[in-house]
C-alpha atoms as one frame of an Amber mdcrd trajectory, in Angstrom:
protein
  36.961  14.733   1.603  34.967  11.851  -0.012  34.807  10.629   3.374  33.196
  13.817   5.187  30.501  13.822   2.021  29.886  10.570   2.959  29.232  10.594
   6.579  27.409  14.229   7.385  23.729  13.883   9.005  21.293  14.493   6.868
  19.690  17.769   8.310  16.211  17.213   5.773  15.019  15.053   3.015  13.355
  16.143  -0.927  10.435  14.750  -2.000  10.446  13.686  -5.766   7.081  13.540
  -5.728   5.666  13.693  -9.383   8.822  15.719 -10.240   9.166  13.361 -13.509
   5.989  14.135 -14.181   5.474  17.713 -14.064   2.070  17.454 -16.005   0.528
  15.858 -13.714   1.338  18.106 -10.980  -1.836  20.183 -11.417  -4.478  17.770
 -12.265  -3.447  15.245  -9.628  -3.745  18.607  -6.813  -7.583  18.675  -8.472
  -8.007  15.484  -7.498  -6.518  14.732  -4.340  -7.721  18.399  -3.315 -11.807
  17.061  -3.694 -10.953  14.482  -2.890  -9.662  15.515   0.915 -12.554  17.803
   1.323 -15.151  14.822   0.141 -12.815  12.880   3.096 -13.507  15.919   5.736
 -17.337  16.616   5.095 -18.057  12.407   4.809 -16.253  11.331   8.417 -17.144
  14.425  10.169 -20.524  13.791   8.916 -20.551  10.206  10.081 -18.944  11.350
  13.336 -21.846  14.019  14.160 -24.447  11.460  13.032 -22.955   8.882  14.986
 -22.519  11.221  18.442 -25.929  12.983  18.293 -28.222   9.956  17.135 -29.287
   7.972  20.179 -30.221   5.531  17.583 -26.973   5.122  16.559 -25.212   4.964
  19.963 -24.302   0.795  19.818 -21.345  -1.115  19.094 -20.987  -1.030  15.215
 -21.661   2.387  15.102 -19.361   3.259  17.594 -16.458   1.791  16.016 -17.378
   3.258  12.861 -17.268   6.371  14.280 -13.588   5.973  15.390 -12.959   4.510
  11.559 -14.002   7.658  10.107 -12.450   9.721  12.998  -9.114   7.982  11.983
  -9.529   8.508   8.370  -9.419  12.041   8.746  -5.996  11.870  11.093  -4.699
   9.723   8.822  -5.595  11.945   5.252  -4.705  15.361   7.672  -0.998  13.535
   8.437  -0.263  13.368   4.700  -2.445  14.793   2.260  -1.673  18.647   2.754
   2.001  17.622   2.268   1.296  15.881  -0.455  -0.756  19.380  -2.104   1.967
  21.548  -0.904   4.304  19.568  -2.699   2.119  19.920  -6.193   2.745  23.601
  -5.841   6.136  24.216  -4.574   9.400  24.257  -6.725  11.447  23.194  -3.252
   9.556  19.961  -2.159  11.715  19.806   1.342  10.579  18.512   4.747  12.748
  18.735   7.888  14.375  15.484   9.263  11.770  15.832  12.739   8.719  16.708
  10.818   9.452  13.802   8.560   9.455  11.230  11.476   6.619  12.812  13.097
   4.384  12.621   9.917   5.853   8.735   9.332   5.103   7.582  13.227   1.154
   8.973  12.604   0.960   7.424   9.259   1.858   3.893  10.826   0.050   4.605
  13.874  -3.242   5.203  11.850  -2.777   2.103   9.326  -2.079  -0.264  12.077
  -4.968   1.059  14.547  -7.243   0.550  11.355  -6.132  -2.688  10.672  -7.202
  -3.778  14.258 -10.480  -1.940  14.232 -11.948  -3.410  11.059 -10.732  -6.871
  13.057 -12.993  -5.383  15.843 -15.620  -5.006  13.561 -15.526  -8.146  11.818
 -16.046  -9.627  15.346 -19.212  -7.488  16.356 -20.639  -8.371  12.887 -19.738
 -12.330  13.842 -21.906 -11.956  17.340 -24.782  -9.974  15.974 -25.411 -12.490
  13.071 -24.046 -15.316  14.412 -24.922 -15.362  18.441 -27.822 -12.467  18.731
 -29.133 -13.537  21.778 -25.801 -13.094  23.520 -24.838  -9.821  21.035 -25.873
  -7.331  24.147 -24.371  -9.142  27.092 -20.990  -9.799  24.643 -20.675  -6.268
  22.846 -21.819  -4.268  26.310 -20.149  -0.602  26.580 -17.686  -2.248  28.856
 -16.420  -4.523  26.328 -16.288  -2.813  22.613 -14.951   0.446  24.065 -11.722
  -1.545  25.253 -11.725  -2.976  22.152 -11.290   0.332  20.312  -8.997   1.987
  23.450  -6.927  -1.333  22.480  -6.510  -0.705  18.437  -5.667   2.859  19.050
  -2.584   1.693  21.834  -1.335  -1.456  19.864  -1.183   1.031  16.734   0.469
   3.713  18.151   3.057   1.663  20.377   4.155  -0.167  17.082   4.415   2.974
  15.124   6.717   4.557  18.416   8.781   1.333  17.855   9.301   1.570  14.153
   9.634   5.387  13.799  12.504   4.868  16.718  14.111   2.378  14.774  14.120
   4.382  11.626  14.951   7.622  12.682  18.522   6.121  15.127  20.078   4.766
  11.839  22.382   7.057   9.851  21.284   8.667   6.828  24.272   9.790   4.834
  24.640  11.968   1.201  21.439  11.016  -0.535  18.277  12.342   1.361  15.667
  12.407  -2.238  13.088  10.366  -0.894  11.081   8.772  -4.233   7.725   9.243
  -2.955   5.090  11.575  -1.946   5.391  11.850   1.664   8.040  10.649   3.965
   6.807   6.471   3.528   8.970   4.483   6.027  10.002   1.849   3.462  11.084
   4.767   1.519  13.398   6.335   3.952  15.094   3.424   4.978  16.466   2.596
   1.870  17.964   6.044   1.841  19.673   4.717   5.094  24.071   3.754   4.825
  23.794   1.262   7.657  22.623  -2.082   8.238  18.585  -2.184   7.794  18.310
  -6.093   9.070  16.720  -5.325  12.179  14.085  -2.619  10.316  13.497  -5.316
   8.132  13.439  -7.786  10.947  10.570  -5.870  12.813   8.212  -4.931   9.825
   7.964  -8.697   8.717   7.272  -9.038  12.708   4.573  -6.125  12.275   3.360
  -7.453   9.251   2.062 -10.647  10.672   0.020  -8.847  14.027  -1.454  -6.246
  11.399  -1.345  -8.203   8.308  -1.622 -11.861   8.646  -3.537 -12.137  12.011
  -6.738  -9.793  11.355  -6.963 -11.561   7.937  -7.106 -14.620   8.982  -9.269
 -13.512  11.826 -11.914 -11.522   9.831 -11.926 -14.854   7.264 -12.956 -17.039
   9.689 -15.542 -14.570  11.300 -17.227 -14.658   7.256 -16.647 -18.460   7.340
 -19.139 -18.558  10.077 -21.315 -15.572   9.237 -21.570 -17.023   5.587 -22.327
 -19.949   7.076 -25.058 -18.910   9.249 -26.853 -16.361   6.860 -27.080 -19.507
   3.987 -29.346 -21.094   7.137 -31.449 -18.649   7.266 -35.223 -20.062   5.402
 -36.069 -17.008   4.199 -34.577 -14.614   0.751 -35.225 -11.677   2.690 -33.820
 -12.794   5.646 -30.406 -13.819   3.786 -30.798 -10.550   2.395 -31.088  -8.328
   5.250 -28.704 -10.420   7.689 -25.853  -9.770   4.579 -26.687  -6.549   4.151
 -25.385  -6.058   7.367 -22.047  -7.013   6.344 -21.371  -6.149   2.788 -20.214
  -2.898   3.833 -17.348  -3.530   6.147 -16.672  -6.630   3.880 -16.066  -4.155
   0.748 -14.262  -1.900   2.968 -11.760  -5.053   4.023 -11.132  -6.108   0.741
 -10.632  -2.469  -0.389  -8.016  -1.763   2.501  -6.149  -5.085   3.113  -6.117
  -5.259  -0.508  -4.013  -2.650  -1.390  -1.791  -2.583   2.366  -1.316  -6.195
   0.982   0.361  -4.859  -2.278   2.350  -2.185  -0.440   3.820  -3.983   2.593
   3.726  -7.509   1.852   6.850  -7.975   1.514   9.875  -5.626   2.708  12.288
  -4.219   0.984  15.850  -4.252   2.048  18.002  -1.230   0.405  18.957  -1.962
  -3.089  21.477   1.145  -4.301  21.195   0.242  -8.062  17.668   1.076  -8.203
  17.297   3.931  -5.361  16.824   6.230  -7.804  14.614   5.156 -10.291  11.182
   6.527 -10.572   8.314   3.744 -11.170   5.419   5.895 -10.824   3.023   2.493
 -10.001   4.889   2.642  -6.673   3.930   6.073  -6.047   0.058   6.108  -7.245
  -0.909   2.766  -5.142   0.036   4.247  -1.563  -1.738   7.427  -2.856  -4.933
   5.492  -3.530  -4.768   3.577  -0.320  -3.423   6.623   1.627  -6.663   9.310
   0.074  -9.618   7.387  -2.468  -9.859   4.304   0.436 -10.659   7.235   3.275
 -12.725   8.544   1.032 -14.934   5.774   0.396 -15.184   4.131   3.102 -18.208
   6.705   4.650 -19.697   6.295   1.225 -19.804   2.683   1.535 -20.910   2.316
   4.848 -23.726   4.987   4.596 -24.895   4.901   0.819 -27.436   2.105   1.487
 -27.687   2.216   5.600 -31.054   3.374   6.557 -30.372   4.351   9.877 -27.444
   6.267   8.979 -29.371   7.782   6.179 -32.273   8.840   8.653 -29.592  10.203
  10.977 -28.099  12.517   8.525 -31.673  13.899   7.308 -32.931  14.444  11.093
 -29.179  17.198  11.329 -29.921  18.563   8.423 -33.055  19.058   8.965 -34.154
  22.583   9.782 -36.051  22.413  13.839 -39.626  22.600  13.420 -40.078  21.383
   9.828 -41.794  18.265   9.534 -42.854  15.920   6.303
């Protein structure tokens, strides 16, 4: 009999959640609640401004666009689990929605990784080879470029979710997180993991280790180039450029750093302990990062700022 407990499919998993923290149930839905609405109104914003500005219709702008266009697919694959989960007693998700919400979580994290790679690159030719930034960055070229994260992101998520969801997952199906996190499940796996492990370290270096050391090198030589410039103003403005996708960089790989670094094999003696840390970290990379990244790019961008104010703008009136 301990046998047949041991070996029947699991049909669903439970979410623990903040279930050892009931009192924070309610003021964390506050939060994360604004917080997904600040997420919706600042990248659809940015998206509008971004479509109906001619002004706005180049290269960096275009790729921010997609940015902000995958922030809200990634936030709308997790977040309203996450709220439902604040208020319901029964914090269960099917075995098929729980891959399906895991493949477009790792779809979205690995296409951004790539596209702030992208950008990192388009900031490198405008500041670095201008003359050449038009013929270089031409419609025919960045739009690949995006087409490109989007593909590489979603075939390694198809690979990984695969992986994950053909191993058997036997008596103990309480994931210890908010959403269905694939590092999570697999430790609820009774099989060998080795060739999970295997791939993530694989995945780790093309979406980790690769467009770090990539965007580093483009700020070795935009760094470079901007301390040549003679003039404050002109080191000011030329930086200015940059700042923003540099704060959103360290804000992102940052914290996916922390998270994925390294993998985690199963380990049964501490499957079930609760370290909220572990929990709170993917929630801040996984909502606040979305969240400010349209903040950060727009707060001091004058074209974006002049974009937004012409939409909002009733027709007719005038200054």
């Amino acid at each position: 009999m301990e046998k047949a407990n041991e070996t029947s499919p699991v049909m669903g998993f439970t979410l623990l959640g903040l279930s050892a923290h009931p009192e924070l149930e309610k003021t964390f839905f506050v939060l994360i609640l604004l917080m997904y609405l600040v997420i919706l109104l600042g990248n659809g914003v940015l998206i509008l401004v971004t479509i109906l500005d001619s002004r706005l219709h180049t290269p960096m702008y275009f790729f921010l666009g997609n940015l902000s266009f995958l922030d809200i697919c990634f936030t709308t694959s997790s977040v309203p689990l996450v709220l439902d989960s604040f208020l319901t007693p029964q914090k269960t998700i099917s075995f098929s929605a729980c891959a399906v919400q895991m493949a477009l979580s790792f779809a979205m994290a690995g296409t951004e990784c790539l596209l702030l790679s992208v950008m990192a690159f388009d900031r490198y030719v405008a500041i670095c080879n201008p003359l050449r930034y038009p013929v270089i960055m031409s419609k025919a070229a960045y739009v690949p470029m995006a087409a490109s994260s989007w593909a590489i992101g979603g075939a390694a998520s198809v690979v990984h979710t695969s992986l994950a969801i053909q191993l058997p997952f036997c008596g103990n199906n309480i994931i210890n997180h908010f959403t269905c996190e694939i590092l999570a499940v697999l430790k609820l796996a009774c099989a060998d993991i080795s060739i999970n492990v295997i791939s993530m370290e694989v995945t780790n270096v093309i979406f980790l280790g690769v467009p770090v050391l990539f965007i580093s090198f483009s700020y070795v030589f935009i760094i470079a180039t901007i301390l040549r410039i003679p003039s404050a103003e002109g080191r000011r403005k030329a930086f200015s450029t940059c700042s923003a996708h540099l704060t959103v960089v360290i804000v992102f790989y940052g914290t996916l750093f922390f998270m994925y670094g390294k993998p985690k094999s199963k380990d049964s003696m501490g499957a079930d302990k609760e370290d909220l840390s572990d929990k709170l970290i993917p929630l801040f990379y996984g909502v606040v990062t979305p969240m400010l990244n349209p903040i950060i790019y727009s707060l001091r961008n004058k074209d974006v700022k002049t974009a937004v104010r012409s939409l909002l703008r009733p027709k007719g009136f005038t200054q």
